[in-house]
Tab-separated table of C-alpha atoms and ligand atoms in Angstrom:
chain	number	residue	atom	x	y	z
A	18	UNK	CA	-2.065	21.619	-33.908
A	19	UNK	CA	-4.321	21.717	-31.062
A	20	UNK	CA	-2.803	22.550	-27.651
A	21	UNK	CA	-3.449	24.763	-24.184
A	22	UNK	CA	-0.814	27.237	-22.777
A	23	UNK	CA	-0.339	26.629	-19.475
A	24	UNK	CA	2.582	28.921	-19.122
A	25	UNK	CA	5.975	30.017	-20.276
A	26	UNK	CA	7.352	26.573	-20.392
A	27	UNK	CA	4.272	24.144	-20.228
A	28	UNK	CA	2.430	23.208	-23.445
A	29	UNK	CA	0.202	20.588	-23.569
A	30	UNK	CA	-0.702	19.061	-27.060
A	31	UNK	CA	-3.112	16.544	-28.764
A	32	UNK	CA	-1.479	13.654	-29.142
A	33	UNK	CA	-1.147	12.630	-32.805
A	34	UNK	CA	0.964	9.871	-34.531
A	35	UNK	CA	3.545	12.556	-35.541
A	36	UNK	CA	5.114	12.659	-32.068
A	37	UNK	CA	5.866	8.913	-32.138
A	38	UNK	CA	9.740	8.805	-32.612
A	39	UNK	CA	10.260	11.137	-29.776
A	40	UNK	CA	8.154	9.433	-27.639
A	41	UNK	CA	9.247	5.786	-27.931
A	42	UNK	CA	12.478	7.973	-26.874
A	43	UNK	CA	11.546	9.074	-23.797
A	44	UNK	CA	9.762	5.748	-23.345
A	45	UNK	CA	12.859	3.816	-24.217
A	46	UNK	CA	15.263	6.013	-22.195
A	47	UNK	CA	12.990	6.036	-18.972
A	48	UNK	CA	12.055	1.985	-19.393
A	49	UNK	CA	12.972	0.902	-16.230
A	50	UNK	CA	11.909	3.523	-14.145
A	51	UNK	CA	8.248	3.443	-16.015
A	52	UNK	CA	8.123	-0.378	-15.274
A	53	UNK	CA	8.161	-0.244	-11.777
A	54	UNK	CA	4.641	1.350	-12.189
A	55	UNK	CA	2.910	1.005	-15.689
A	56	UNK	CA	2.134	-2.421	-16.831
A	57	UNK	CA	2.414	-1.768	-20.516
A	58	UNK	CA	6.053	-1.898	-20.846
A	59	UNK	CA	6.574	-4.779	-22.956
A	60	UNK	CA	4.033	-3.980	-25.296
A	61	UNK	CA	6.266	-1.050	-26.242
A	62	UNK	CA	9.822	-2.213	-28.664
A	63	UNK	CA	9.890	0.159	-31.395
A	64	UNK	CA	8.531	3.374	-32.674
A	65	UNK	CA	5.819	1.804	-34.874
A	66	UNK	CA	4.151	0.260	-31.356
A	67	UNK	CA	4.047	4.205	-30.094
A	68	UNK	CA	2.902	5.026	-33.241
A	69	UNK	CA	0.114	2.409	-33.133
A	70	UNK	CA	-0.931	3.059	-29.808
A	71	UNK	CA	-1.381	7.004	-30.688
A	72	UNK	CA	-3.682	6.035	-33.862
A	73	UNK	CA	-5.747	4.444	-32.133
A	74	UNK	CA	-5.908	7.179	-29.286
A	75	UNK	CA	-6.554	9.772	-32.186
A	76	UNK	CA	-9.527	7.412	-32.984
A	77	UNK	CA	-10.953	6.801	-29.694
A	78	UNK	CA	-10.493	10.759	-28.935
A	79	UNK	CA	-12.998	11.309	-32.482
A	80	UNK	CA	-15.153	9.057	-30.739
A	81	UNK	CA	-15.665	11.097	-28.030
A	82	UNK	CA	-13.938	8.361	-25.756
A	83	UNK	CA	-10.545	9.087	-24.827
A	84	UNK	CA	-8.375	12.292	-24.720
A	85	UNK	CA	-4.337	12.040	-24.913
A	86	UNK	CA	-2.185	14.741	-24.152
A	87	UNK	CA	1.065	15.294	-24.639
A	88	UNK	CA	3.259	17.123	-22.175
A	89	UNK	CA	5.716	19.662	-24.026
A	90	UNK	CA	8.132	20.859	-21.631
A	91	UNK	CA	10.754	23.830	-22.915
A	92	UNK	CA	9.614	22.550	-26.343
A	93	UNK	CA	10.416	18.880	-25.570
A	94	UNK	CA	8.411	15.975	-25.119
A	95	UNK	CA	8.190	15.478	-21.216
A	96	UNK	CA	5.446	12.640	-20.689
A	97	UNK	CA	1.643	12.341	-21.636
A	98	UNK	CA	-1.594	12.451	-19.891
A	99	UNK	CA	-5.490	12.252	-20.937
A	100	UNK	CA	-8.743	10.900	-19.993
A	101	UNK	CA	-8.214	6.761	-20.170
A	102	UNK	CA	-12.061	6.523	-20.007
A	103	UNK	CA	-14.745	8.952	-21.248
A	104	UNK	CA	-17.912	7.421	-19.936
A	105	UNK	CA	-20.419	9.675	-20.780
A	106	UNK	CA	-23.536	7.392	-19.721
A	107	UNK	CA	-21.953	8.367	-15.961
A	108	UNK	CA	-20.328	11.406	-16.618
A	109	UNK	CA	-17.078	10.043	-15.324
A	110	UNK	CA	-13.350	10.650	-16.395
A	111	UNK	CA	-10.442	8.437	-15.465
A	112	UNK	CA	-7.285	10.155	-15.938
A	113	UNK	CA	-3.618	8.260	-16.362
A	114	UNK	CA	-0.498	10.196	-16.654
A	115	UNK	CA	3.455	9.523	-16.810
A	116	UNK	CA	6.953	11.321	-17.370
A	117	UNK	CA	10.450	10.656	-17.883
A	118	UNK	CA	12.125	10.600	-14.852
A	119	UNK	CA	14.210	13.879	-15.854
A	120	UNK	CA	11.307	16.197	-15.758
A	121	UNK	CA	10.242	15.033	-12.144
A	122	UNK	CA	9.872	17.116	-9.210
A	123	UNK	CA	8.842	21.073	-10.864
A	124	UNK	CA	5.038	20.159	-10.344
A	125	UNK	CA	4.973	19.929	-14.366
A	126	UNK	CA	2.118	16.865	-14.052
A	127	UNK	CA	0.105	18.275	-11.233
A	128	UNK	CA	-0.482	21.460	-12.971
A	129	UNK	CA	-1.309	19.637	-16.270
A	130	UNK	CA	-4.084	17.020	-14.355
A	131	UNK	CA	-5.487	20.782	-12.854
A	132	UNK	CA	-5.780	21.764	-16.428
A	133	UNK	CA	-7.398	18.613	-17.540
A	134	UNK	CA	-9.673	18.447	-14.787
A	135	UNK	CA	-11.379	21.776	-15.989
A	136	UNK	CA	-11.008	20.724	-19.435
A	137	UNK	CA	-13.384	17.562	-18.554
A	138	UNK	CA	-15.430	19.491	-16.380
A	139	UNK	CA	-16.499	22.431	-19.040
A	140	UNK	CA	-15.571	20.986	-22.373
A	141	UNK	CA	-17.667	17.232	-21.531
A	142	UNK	CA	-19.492	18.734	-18.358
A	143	UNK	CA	-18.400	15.330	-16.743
A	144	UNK	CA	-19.544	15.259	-13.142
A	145	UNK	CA	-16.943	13.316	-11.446
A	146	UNK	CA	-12.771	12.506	-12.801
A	147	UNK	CA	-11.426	9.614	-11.220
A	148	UNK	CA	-7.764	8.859	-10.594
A	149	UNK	CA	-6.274	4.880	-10.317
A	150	UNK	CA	-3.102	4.858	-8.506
A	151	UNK	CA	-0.942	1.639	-7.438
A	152	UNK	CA	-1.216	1.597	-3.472
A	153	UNK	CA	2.445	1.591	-3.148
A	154	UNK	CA	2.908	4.340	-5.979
A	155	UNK	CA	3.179	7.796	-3.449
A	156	UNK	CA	4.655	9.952	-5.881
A	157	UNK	CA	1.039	9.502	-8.246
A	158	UNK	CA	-0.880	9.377	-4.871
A	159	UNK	CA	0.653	12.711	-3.941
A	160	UNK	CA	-1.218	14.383	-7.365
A	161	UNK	CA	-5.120	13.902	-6.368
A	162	UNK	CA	-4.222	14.181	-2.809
A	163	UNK	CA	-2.177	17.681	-3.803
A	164	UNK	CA	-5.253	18.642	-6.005
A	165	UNK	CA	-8.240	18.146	-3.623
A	166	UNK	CA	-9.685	14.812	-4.103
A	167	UNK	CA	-11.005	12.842	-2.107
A	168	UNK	CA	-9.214	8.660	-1.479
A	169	UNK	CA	-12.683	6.663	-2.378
A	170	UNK	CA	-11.042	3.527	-1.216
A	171	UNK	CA	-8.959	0.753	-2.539
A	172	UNK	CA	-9.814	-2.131	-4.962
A	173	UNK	CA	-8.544	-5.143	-4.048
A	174	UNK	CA	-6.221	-7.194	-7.029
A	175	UNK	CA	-7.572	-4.735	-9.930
A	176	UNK	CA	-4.731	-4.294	-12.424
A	177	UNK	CA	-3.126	-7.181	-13.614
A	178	UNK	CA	0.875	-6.026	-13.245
A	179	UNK	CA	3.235	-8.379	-15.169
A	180	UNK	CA	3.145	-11.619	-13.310
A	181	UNK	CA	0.955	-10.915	-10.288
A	182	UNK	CA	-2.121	-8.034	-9.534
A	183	UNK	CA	-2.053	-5.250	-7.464
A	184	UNK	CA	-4.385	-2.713	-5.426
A	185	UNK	CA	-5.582	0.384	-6.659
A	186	UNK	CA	-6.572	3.481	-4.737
A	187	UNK	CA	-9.299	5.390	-6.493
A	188	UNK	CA	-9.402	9.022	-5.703
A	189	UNK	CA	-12.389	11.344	-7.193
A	190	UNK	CA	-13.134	14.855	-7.406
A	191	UNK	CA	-16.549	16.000	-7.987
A	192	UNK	CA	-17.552	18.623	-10.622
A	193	UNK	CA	-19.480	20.995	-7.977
A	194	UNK	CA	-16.266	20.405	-5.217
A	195	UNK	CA	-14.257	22.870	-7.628
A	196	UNK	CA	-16.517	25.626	-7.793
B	10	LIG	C1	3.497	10.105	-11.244
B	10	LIG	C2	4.517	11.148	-11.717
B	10	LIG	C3	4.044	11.788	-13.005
B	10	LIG	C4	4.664	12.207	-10.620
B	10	LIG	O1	5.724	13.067	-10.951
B	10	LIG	P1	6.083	14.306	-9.998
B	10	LIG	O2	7.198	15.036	-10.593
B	10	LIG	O3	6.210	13.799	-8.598
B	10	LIG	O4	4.745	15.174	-10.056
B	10	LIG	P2	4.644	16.736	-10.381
B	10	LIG	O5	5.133	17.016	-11.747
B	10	LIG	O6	3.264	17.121	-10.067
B	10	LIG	O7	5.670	17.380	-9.376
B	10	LIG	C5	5.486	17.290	-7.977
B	10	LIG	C6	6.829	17.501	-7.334
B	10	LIG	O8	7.346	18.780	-7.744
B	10	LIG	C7	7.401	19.662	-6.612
B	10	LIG	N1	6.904	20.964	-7.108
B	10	LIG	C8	7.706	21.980	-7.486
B	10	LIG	N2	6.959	22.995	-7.934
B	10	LIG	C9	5.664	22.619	-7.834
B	10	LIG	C10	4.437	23.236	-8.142
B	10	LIG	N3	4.384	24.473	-8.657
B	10	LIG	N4	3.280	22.568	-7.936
B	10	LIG	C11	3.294	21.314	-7.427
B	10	LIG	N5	4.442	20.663	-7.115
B	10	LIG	C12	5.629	21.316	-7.307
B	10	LIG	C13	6.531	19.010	-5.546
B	10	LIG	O9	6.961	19.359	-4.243
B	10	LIG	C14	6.777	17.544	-5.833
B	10	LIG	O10	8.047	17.155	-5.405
B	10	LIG	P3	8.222	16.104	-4.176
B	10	LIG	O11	7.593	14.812	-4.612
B	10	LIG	O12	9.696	16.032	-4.021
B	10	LIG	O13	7.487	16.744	-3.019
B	10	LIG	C15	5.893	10.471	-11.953
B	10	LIG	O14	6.366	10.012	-10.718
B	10	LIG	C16	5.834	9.312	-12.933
B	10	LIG	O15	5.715	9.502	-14.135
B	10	LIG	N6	5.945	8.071	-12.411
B	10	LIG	C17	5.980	6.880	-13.247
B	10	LIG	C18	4.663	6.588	-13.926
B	10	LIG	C19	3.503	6.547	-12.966
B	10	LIG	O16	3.627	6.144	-11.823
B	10	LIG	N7	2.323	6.947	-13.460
B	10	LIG	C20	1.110	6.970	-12.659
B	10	LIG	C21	0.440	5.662	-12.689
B	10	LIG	S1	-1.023	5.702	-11.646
């Protein structure tokens, strides 16, 4: 089992298929809350679609591709996080994260994106990590701003969201603006 220490209480872990059951959990519990800002809800009914989806992040992540993380948090399953996007041709990241609603508010996620960042920037030597946030979406927003990066702009109608599209503020953080 692959995984980084972040401290006491804050492991995170490769994702693999194994932590399906207890994910679809969390997902399942924290449904409605998640819906308001993911747009992958109802792709999600039972374990074996978690299970599914982590395959093929496994595969993508063997690839080179992808990276998914899952956030253990006092030796529970807390949320997830990872590089969406490898694209090495650019040497850009995108990270996407979410948690159940429970586990909220004790900076768990912005430590863990910190943590990925430098993962990106010294394990792939990736230049730049992008971060997609809905406009509205102010608890995500607060993460890059918290961690240094800088709001690139907004594109205009760029995720489709259930039955309409919304903006999307793209934040960035450059490889040499850490050092
Ligand atoms: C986005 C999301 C992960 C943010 O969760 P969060 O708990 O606000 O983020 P963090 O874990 O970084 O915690 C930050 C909060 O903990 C507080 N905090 C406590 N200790 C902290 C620490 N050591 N470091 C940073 N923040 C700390 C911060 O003040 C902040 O609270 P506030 O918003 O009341 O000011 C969560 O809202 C979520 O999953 N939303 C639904 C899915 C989603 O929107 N995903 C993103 C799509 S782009």
């Amino acid at each position: 089992m692959f995984y980084r220490q972040i401290d006491r209480h804050l492991q995170l872990r490769l994702s693999v298929p194994q932590f399906a059951d207890e994910l679809f959990q969390l997902t399942e519990t924290n449904r409605d809350y998640l819906k308001t800002w993911l747009p992958w809800l109802d792709s999600i009914q039972k374990p074996e679609d978690t299970r599914r989806f982590l395959d093929l992040q496994l595969h993508r992540f063997s690839k080179g591709l992808a990276l998914h993380e899952t956030i253990f948090y006092e030796g529970r399953i807390a949320g997830v996080l990872g590089y969406n996007l490898l694209d090495h041709t650019n040497g850009i990241g995108q990270i996407g994260y979410w948690m159940g609603e429970e586990f909220t508010g004790k900076g768990i996620m912005t430590r863990a994106v910190k943590d990925l960042i430098l993962l990106g920037f010294h394990y792939w030597d990736i230049q730049k990590v992008e971060i997609r946030c809905g406009v509205a979406n102010s608890k995500s927003r607060a993460i890059p701003e918290r961690l240094g990066f800088t709001n690139e702009g907004t594109l205009r109608r760029a995720e489709k969201f259930y039955d309409h599209y919304r903006d999307l503020v793209v934040y960035g953080l450059l490889q040499d603006e850490t050092e």
